[in-house]
Amino acid sequence: METVFRLESPRVVAGVARIVRDVGIAEELAQDALVAALERWPRDGVPDNPGAWLMATARHRAVDLIRRREAYARKLAEIGRDLTTTAAPQEPADPDDIDDDLLRLVFTTCHPVLSAEARTALTLRLLGGLSTAEIARAYLVPEPTIAQRIVRAKRTLAKKNVAFEVPCGPGREARLGSVLDVIYLIFNEGYAATTGDDLLRPGLCEDALRLARVLTGLMPKEPEVHALTSLLEFQASRTAARTGPDGEPVLLKDQNRRRWNRMLIARGIRALDRADATATGAPGPYALQAAIAACHAHAYTYEETDWRAIATLYGLLAARAPSPVVELNRAVAVSMADGPAEGLELVDALAAEPALRDYHLLPSVRADLLARLGRTAEARAEFERAATLARNEKERELLRRRAGELPDRP
């Protein structure tokens, strides 16, 4: 039940929000549909199409709500059709078709009346299906802070009567940066789940990639839109090779690159070419990340990877969009280009970063560098510390296994 709801709730919320024009009420109605499912499915059995069942139930409750409240009478008249017989929205077959409830929801939750932090938290909650705890983990901030952001964001959208739409002209451009950021974050949660028993949540990756492709048709002259699409195409191309038979993570150096999807790689290359063709200045953050992903995609073996070019690109990215996580990635690239000692020096300089205090990849990277330097006792301790910080079960298992595989002596 939890899995079905996590997969289907973004579409249910988006479909209902188009009716009630209030994302807070839409989320409540989606939750009501879940409660109804918990009551009926154990008795009647799980329907053949659980998502359609949840959508229909939530939409019927939305119609009932509108009919019960006189304040919604005008909105019902404006809709001008019999909502009770309207079919559940289908995904657009044509990338240029923007009559898409998920895309409307993204632009609504990224309205400039909200702070940047509130936009991202609310969108990850509604579209990504992430819990408050998962969002807090992704942003390395306390859970109550995220909860307050989400509640206030819903209230603000309702108070300002924000339209549920994909805006045009300057309004669209004003929200574009936030829209790109949340699509990227939704993809990342699908690509490496923050919590749970599975490393991947493919449904989130598919939704994010589809939204990015729709945006390229909607805004064909925006280089960062093409760049984000390129980045996601490249990342998605590796999905089949990132886990083993039992769902265990497979490190980049151990992946079977023949399982990388060459069609997605080709799409990524074309999208990156379009980003370069439409750019008028220095490359943006997504263009730089897409260029890094392209370096990996062009290497048919791990040994062929151009780590020096990747390190240079991470340096440019750190200057363009500085963050501790970018610096950590740069340290990895430097270690591959110039040796583990140079990389360890950069990693140790990040030890005091407050944002990385509970970030499991910091001790994980440090452990790998220590192991390459032969400092196995220190490496084992760092792998074990990383395992205690990781909240995804598959990642914990990998980190513990790597700690156990280290020899007692260098």
Coordinates of C-alpha atoms in Angstrom, one line a residue:
M1 CA 0.0 0.0 0.0
E2 CA 2.8 2.4 0.9
T3 CA 4.6 1.6 -2.3
V4 CA 1.5 2.2 -4.5
F5 CA 0.7 5.5 -2.8
R6 CA 4.3 6.8 -3.1
L7 CA 4.2 6.0 -6.8
E8 CA 0.8 7.4 -7.5
S9 CA 0.3 10.2 -5.0
P10 CA 2.0 12.9 -7.2
R11 CA -0.4 12.3 -10.1
V12 CA -3.4 12.1 -7.7
V13 CA -2.5 15.4 -6.1
A14 CA -1.9 17.0 -9.4
G15 CA -5.1 15.8 -10.9
V16 CA -7.2 16.9 -7.9
A17 CA -5.4 20.2 -7.7
R18 CA -6.6 21.0 -11.2
I19 CA -10.2 20.7 -9.8
V20 CA -9.9 22.3 -6.3
R21 CA -7.2 24.9 -7.2
D22 CA -5.6 24.4 -3.8
V23 CA -2.5 22.1 -3.4
G24 CA -3.1 21.8 0.4
I25 CA -6.7 20.5 -0.1
A26 CA -5.6 18.3 -3.0
E27 CA -3.0 16.6 -0.8
E28 CA -5.7 16.1 1.9
L29 CA -8.1 14.5 -0.6
A30 CA -5.3 12.2 -1.8
Q31 CA -4.8 11.1 1.8
D32 CA -8.5 10.5 2.1
A33 CA -8.4 8.3 -1.0
L34 CA -5.6 6.4 0.7
V35 CA -7.7 5.9 3.8
A36 CA -10.5 4.6 1.7
A37 CA -8.1 2.2 0.0
L38 CA -6.9 0.9 3.4
E39 CA -10.5 0.2 4.3
R40 CA -11.6 -1.4 1.1
W41 CA -8.7 -3.1 -0.5
P42 CA -8.1 -5.7 2.3
R43 CA -11.7 -6.7 2.0
D44 CA -12.3 -6.4 -1.8
G45 CA -8.8 -7.0 -3.1
V46 CA -6.4 -4.7 -4.8
P47 CA -7.8 -3.3 -8.1
D48 CA -6.1 -4.0 -11.4
N49 CA -5.2 -0.4 -11.7
P50 CA -4.5 1.0 -8.2
G51 CA -3.5 4.4 -9.5
A52 CA -6.7 4.9 -11.4
W53 CA -8.7 3.8 -8.4
L54 CA -7.0 6.3 -6.1
M55 CA -7.4 9.0 -8.8
A56 CA -11.2 8.3 -9.2
T57 CA -11.8 8.2 -5.5
A58 CA -9.9 11.5 -4.9
R59 CA -11.6 13.2 -7.8
H60 CA -15.1 12.2 -6.6
R61 CA -14.3 13.5 -3.1
A62 CA -13.1 16.7 -4.7
V63 CA -16.4 17.1 -6.6
D64 CA -18.4 16.4 -3.4
L65 CA -16.3 19.0 -1.5
I66 CA -16.9 21.7 -4.2
R67 CA -20.6 20.9 -4.2
R68 CA -20.8 21.2 -0.4
R69 CA -19.2 24.5 -0.1
E70 CA -20.9 27.5 -1.5
A71 CA -17.6 29.3 -1.8
Y72 CA -16.7 26.9 -4.6
A73 CA -19.9 27.3 -6.6
R74 CA -18.3 29.9 -8.8
K75 CA -15.2 27.7 -9.5
L76 CA -17.5 24.8 -10.4
A77 CA -19.3 27.0 -12.9
E78 CA -16.0 28.2 -14.4
I79 CA -14.9 24.6 -14.9
G80 CA -18.0 24.2 -17.1
R81 CA -18.1 20.4 -17.4
D82 CA -19.4 17.4 -15.6
L83 CA -16.4 16.6 -13.4
T84 CA -17.9 13.3 -12.2
T85 CA -17.5 11.7 -15.6
T86 CA -14.2 13.2 -16.6
A87 CA -11.6 10.5 -17.2
A88 CA -8.3 10.5 -15.3
P89 CA -5.7 12.5 -17.1
Q90 CA -3.4 10.6 -19.4
E91 CA 0.3 11.3 -19.9
P92 CA 0.9 13.4 -23.1
A93 CA 2.1 11.3 -26.0
D94 CA 3.6 14.4 -27.7
P95 CA 6.4 16.2 -25.8
D96 CA 5.0 19.5 -27.1
D97 CA 1.7 18.8 -25.4
I98 CA 1.8 20.8 -22.1
D99 CA -1.7 20.0 -20.9
D100 CA 0.0 18.0 -18.1
D101 CA -1.2 18.2 -14.5
L102 CA 2.2 17.3 -13.1
L103 CA 3.9 20.1 -15.0
R104 CA 1.2 22.5 -13.8
L105 CA 1.8 21.4 -10.2
V106 CA 5.5 22.0 -10.6
F107 CA 5.0 25.5 -11.8
T108 CA 2.4 26.2 -9.1
T109 CA 4.6 25.0 -6.3
C110 CA 7.5 27.0 -7.7
H111 CA 5.6 30.3 -7.6
P112 CA 7.7 33.3 -6.6
V113 CA 5.4 34.2 -3.7
L114 CA 7.2 31.3 -1.9
S115 CA 10.8 31.4 -0.8
A116 CA 13.3 29.2 -2.7
E117 CA 13.5 26.8 0.2
A118 CA 9.7 26.5 0.5
R119 CA 9.3 25.9 -3.2
T120 CA 11.7 23.1 -3.2
A121 CA 10.4 21.4 0.0
L122 CA 6.7 21.6 -1.2
T123 CA 7.4 20.3 -4.6
L124 CA 9.5 17.4 -3.3
R125 CA 6.7 16.6 -0.9
L126 CA 3.9 16.7 -3.5
L127 CA 5.6 15.5 -6.7
G128 CA 8.5 13.5 -5.3
G129 CA 6.3 11.8 -2.7
L130 CA 9.1 12.3 -0.1
S131 CA 8.3 12.4 3.5
T132 CA 9.2 15.4 5.7
A133 CA 12.1 13.3 7.2
E134 CA 13.4 12.4 3.7
I135 CA 13.4 16.1 2.6
A136 CA 15.1 17.2 5.8
R137 CA 17.8 14.5 5.1
A138 CA 18.3 15.7 1.6
Y139 CA 18.8 19.3 2.7
L140 CA 20.7 18.4 5.9
V141 CA 18.4 20.5 8.0
P142 CA 16.1 19.6 11.0
E143 CA 12.8 17.9 10.3
P144 CA 10.7 20.5 12.1
T145 CA 12.2 23.2 9.8
I146 CA 11.0 21.4 6.7
A147 CA 7.6 20.7 8.2
Q148 CA 7.1 24.4 8.9
R149 CA 8.2 25.4 5.4
I150 CA 5.7 23.0 3.8
V151 CA 2.7 24.1 6.0
R152 CA 3.5 27.8 5.4
A153 CA 3.9 27.3 1.6
K154 CA 0.5 25.7 1.3
R155 CA -1.1 28.5 3.3
T156 CA 0.7 31.1 1.2
L157 CA -0.5 29.6 -2.1
A158 CA -4.1 29.5 -0.8
K159 CA -4.0 33.0 0.6
K160 CA -2.5 34.5 -2.6
N161 CA -5.0 32.5 -4.7
V162 CA -2.2 31.3 -7.0
A163 CA -3.5 29.9 -10.3
F164 CA -2.9 26.2 -11.1
E165 CA -1.3 26.7 -14.5
V166 CA 1.8 26.7 -16.6
P167 CA 2.5 30.4 -16.9
C168 CA 3.5 32.3 -20.1
G169 CA 6.2 34.8 -20.9
P170 CA 8.1 36.5 -18.0
G171 CA 6.1 34.5 -15.4
R172 CA 7.4 31.3 -16.8
E173 CA 11.0 32.5 -16.9
A174 CA 10.8 33.8 -13.3
R175 CA 10.0 30.3 -12.0
L176 CA 12.2 28.4 -14.4
G177 CA 15.2 28.1 -12.0
S178 CA 13.2 26.6 -9.2
V179 CA 11.4 24.3 -11.6
L180 CA 14.7 22.9 -12.9
D181 CA 16.0 22.5 -9.4
V182 CA 13.1 20.5 -8.1
I183 CA 13.0 18.3 -11.2
Y184 CA 16.7 17.6 -10.6
L185 CA 16.0 16.8 -7.0
I186 CA 13.1 14.5 -7.8
F187 CA 15.3 12.6 -10.2
N188 CA 18.1 12.3 -7.6
E189 CA 15.7 10.8 -5.0
G190 CA 14.7 8.2 -7.6
Y191 CA 18.4 7.7 -8.6
A192 CA 19.6 7.2 -5.0
A193 CA 16.8 6.9 -2.5
T194 CA 17.4 8.8 0.7
T195 CA 15.8 6.1 2.8
G196 CA 14.2 2.7 2.5
D197 CA 15.2 -0.8 1.4
D198 CA 15.8 -0.1 -2.3
L199 CA 18.6 2.0 -3.8
L200 CA 16.4 3.1 -6.8
R201 CA 12.9 4.5 -7.2
P202 CA 12.6 4.3 -11.0
G203 CA 9.1 5.9 -11.1
L204 CA 10.6 9.2 -9.8
C205 CA 13.4 9.1 -12.4
E206 CA 10.8 8.5 -15.2
D207 CA 8.6 11.4 -14.0
A208 CA 11.5 13.8 -13.7
L209 CA 12.9 12.9 -17.1
R210 CA 9.5 13.2 -18.7
L211 CA 9.0 16.6 -17.2
A212 CA 12.4 17.8 -18.4
R213 CA 11.6 16.6 -21.9
V214 CA 8.3 18.4 -21.9
L215 CA 10.1 21.6 -20.7
T216 CA 12.5 21.4 -23.7
G217 CA 9.5 21.6 -26.0
L218 CA 8.0 24.4 -24.0
M219 CA 11.2 26.5 -23.7
P220 CA 13.4 25.5 -26.7
K221 CA 15.6 28.6 -26.4
E222 CA 16.6 28.0 -22.7
P223 CA 20.1 26.4 -22.6
E224 CA 19.8 25.2 -19.0
V225 CA 16.5 23.4 -19.8
H226 CA 18.4 21.4 -22.5
A227 CA 21.3 21.0 -20.2
L228 CA 19.2 19.5 -17.4
T229 CA 17.5 17.1 -19.8
S230 CA 21.0 16.1 -21.0
L231 CA 22.2 15.4 -17.5
L232 CA 19.1 13.3 -16.7
E233 CA 19.4 11.3 -19.9
F234 CA 23.0 10.5 -19.1
Q235 CA 22.3 9.6 -15.5
A236 CA 19.3 7.5 -16.5
S237 CA 21.4 5.6 -19.0
R238 CA 23.3 3.9 -16.2
T239 CA 20.3 2.7 -14.2
A240 CA 20.4 -1.0 -15.3
A241 CA 24.0 -1.3 -14.3
R242 CA 23.8 0.4 -10.9
T243 CA 22.4 -2.5 -9.0
G244 CA 23.1 -6.2 -8.8
P245 CA 20.7 -9.2 -8.9
D246 CA 19.6 -8.6 -5.3
G247 CA 19.3 -4.8 -5.6
E248 CA 22.7 -4.2 -4.1
P249 CA 24.6 -1.1 -5.3
V250 CA 27.3 -1.5 -7.9
L251 CA 30.1 1.0 -7.8
L252 CA 30.9 3.0 -11.0
K253 CA 34.2 1.3 -11.5
D254 CA 32.5 -2.1 -11.3
Q255 CA 29.6 -1.4 -13.6
N256 CA 29.1 -3.4 -16.8
R257 CA 29.1 -0.5 -19.2
R258 CA 27.6 -2.7 -21.9
R259 CA 24.4 -2.4 -19.9
W260 CA 24.4 1.4 -20.1
N261 CA 21.6 2.5 -22.4
R262 CA 23.2 3.9 -25.5
M263 CA 20.0 5.3 -26.8
L264 CA 19.7 7.5 -23.7
I265 CA 23.3 8.5 -24.0
A266 CA 22.7 9.6 -27.6
R267 CA 19.7 11.6 -26.4
G268 CA 21.9 13.2 -23.8
I269 CA 24.6 14.1 -26.3
R270 CA 22.0 15.8 -28.6
A271 CA 20.5 17.7 -25.7
L272 CA 23.9 18.9 -24.6
D273 CA 24.6 20.0 -28.2
R274 CA 21.3 22.0 -28.1
A275 CA 22.3 23.6 -24.8
D276 CA 25.7 24.7 -26.3
A277 CA 23.9 26.0 -29.4
T278 CA 21.5 28.1 -27.4
A279 CA 23.9 29.4 -24.8
T280 CA 25.0 33.0 -25.1
G281 CA 27.4 33.2 -22.2
A282 CA 29.3 31.1 -19.7
P283 CA 27.8 27.6 -19.2
G284 CA 25.3 27.3 -16.4
P285 CA 25.4 24.7 -13.5
Y286 CA 23.4 22.1 -15.3
A287 CA 25.5 22.5 -18.5
L288 CA 28.7 21.8 -16.5
Q289 CA 27.1 18.8 -14.7
A290 CA 25.9 17.5 -18.1
A291 CA 29.5 17.9 -19.4
I292 CA 30.8 15.9 -16.5
A293 CA 28.2 13.1 -17.1
A294 CA 29.2 13.2 -20.8
C295 CA 32.8 12.4 -19.8
H296 CA 31.7 9.3 -18.1
A297 CA 29.4 8.3 -21.0
H298 CA 32.1 8.6 -23.6
A299 CA 34.4 6.3 -21.6
Y300 CA 33.8 2.7 -22.7
T301 CA 35.8 1.5 -19.7
Y302 CA 36.5 2.9 -16.2
E303 CA 40.2 3.3 -17.0
E304 CA 39.4 5.4 -20.1
T305 CA 37.7 8.1 -18.0
D306 CA 39.1 11.6 -18.4
W307 CA 39.4 12.4 -14.8
R308 CA 41.5 15.5 -15.3
A309 CA 38.7 17.0 -17.5
I310 CA 36.2 16.1 -14.9
A311 CA 38.2 17.7 -12.1
T312 CA 38.5 20.9 -14.2
L313 CA 34.7 20.9 -14.8
Y314 CA 34.1 20.4 -11.1
G315 CA 36.4 23.4 -10.5
L316 CA 34.3 25.5 -12.8
L317 CA 31.1 24.2 -11.2
A318 CA 32.4 25.1 -7.7
A319 CA 33.0 28.7 -8.9
R320 CA 29.6 28.9 -10.7
A321 CA 27.5 27.2 -8.0
P322 CA 29.6 26.7 -4.8
S323 CA 28.6 24.0 -2.4
P324 CA 30.3 21.5 0.0
V325 CA 28.9 18.6 -2.0
V326 CA 30.4 19.9 -5.3
E327 CA 33.7 20.3 -3.5
L328 CA 33.5 16.7 -2.3
N329 CA 32.9 15.5 -5.8
R330 CA 35.8 17.6 -7.0
A331 CA 38.0 16.0 -4.4
V332 CA 37.1 12.5 -5.8
A333 CA 38.0 13.7 -9.4
V334 CA 41.2 15.2 -8.2
S335 CA 42.1 12.0 -6.4
M336 CA 41.7 10.0 -9.6
A337 CA 43.6 12.6 -11.7
D338 CA 46.5 13.4 -9.3
G339 CA 46.4 10.7 -6.6
P340 CA 44.6 9.9 -3.4
A341 CA 46.8 12.1 -1.2
E342 CA 45.8 15.2 -3.1
G343 CA 42.1 14.2 -2.9
L344 CA 42.4 13.4 0.8
E345 CA 43.8 16.9 1.5
L346 CA 40.7 18.4 -0.1
V347 CA 38.3 16.1 1.8
D348 CA 39.9 16.8 5.1
A349 CA 39.4 20.5 4.4
L350 CA 35.6 19.8 4.3
A351 CA 35.5 18.1 7.7
A352 CA 34.4 21.2 9.5
E353 CA 31.5 22.0 7.0
P354 CA 28.3 22.0 9.1
A355 CA 26.2 20.8 6.1
L356 CA 28.3 17.7 5.8
R357 CA 28.4 16.8 9.5
D358 CA 25.9 14.0 9.1
Y359 CA 26.4 13.3 5.3
H360 CA 27.4 9.7 4.9
L361 CA 29.3 10.2 1.7
L362 CA 32.0 12.4 3.4
P363 CA 33.4 9.5 5.5
S364 CA 32.7 7.1 2.7
V365 CA 34.9 9.1 0.3
R366 CA 37.5 9.6 3.0
A367 CA 37.5 5.8 3.7
D368 CA 38.1 5.0 0.0
L369 CA 41.0 7.4 -0.2
L370 CA 42.5 6.1 3.0
A371 CA 42.2 2.5 1.6
R372 CA 44.0 3.5 -1.6
L373 CA 46.8 5.0 0.6
G374 CA 47.1 1.7 2.5
R375 CA 45.8 3.2 5.8
T376 CA 43.3 0.3 6.2
A377 CA 42.5 0.6 9.9
E378 CA 41.5 4.3 9.5
A379 CA 39.6 3.4 6.3
R380 CA 37.6 0.6 8.1
A381 CA 36.6 3.0 10.8
E382 CA 35.5 5.6 8.3
F383 CA 33.4 3.0 6.3
E384 CA 31.8 1.9 9.6
R385 CA 31.0 5.6 10.5
A386 CA 29.5 6.1 7.0
A387 CA 27.3 3.1 7.5
T388 CA 25.9 4.5 10.7
L389 CA 25.0 7.7 8.9
A390 CA 23.5 6.2 5.8
R391 CA 19.7 5.8 6.0
N392 CA 19.3 3.6 2.9
E393 CA 19.6 0.0 3.8
K394 CA 21.3 -1.0 0.5
E395 CA 23.9 1.7 1.0
R396 CA 24.5 0.6 4.6
E397 CA 25.1 -3.0 3.5
L398 CA 27.6 -1.9 0.9
L399 CA 29.5 0.3 3.3
R400 CA 29.7 -2.5 5.9
R401 CA 30.8 -4.9 3.3
R402 CA 33.6 -2.6 2.1
A403 CA 34.7 -2.2 5.7
G404 CA 34.8 -6.0 6.1
E405 CA 36.7 -6.6 2.9
L406 CA 39.7 -4.5 4.0
P407 CA 42.7 -6.5 5.0
D408 CA 43.9 -6.3 8.7
R409 CA 47.2 -4.9 7.5
P410 CA 48.1 -2.6 4.6

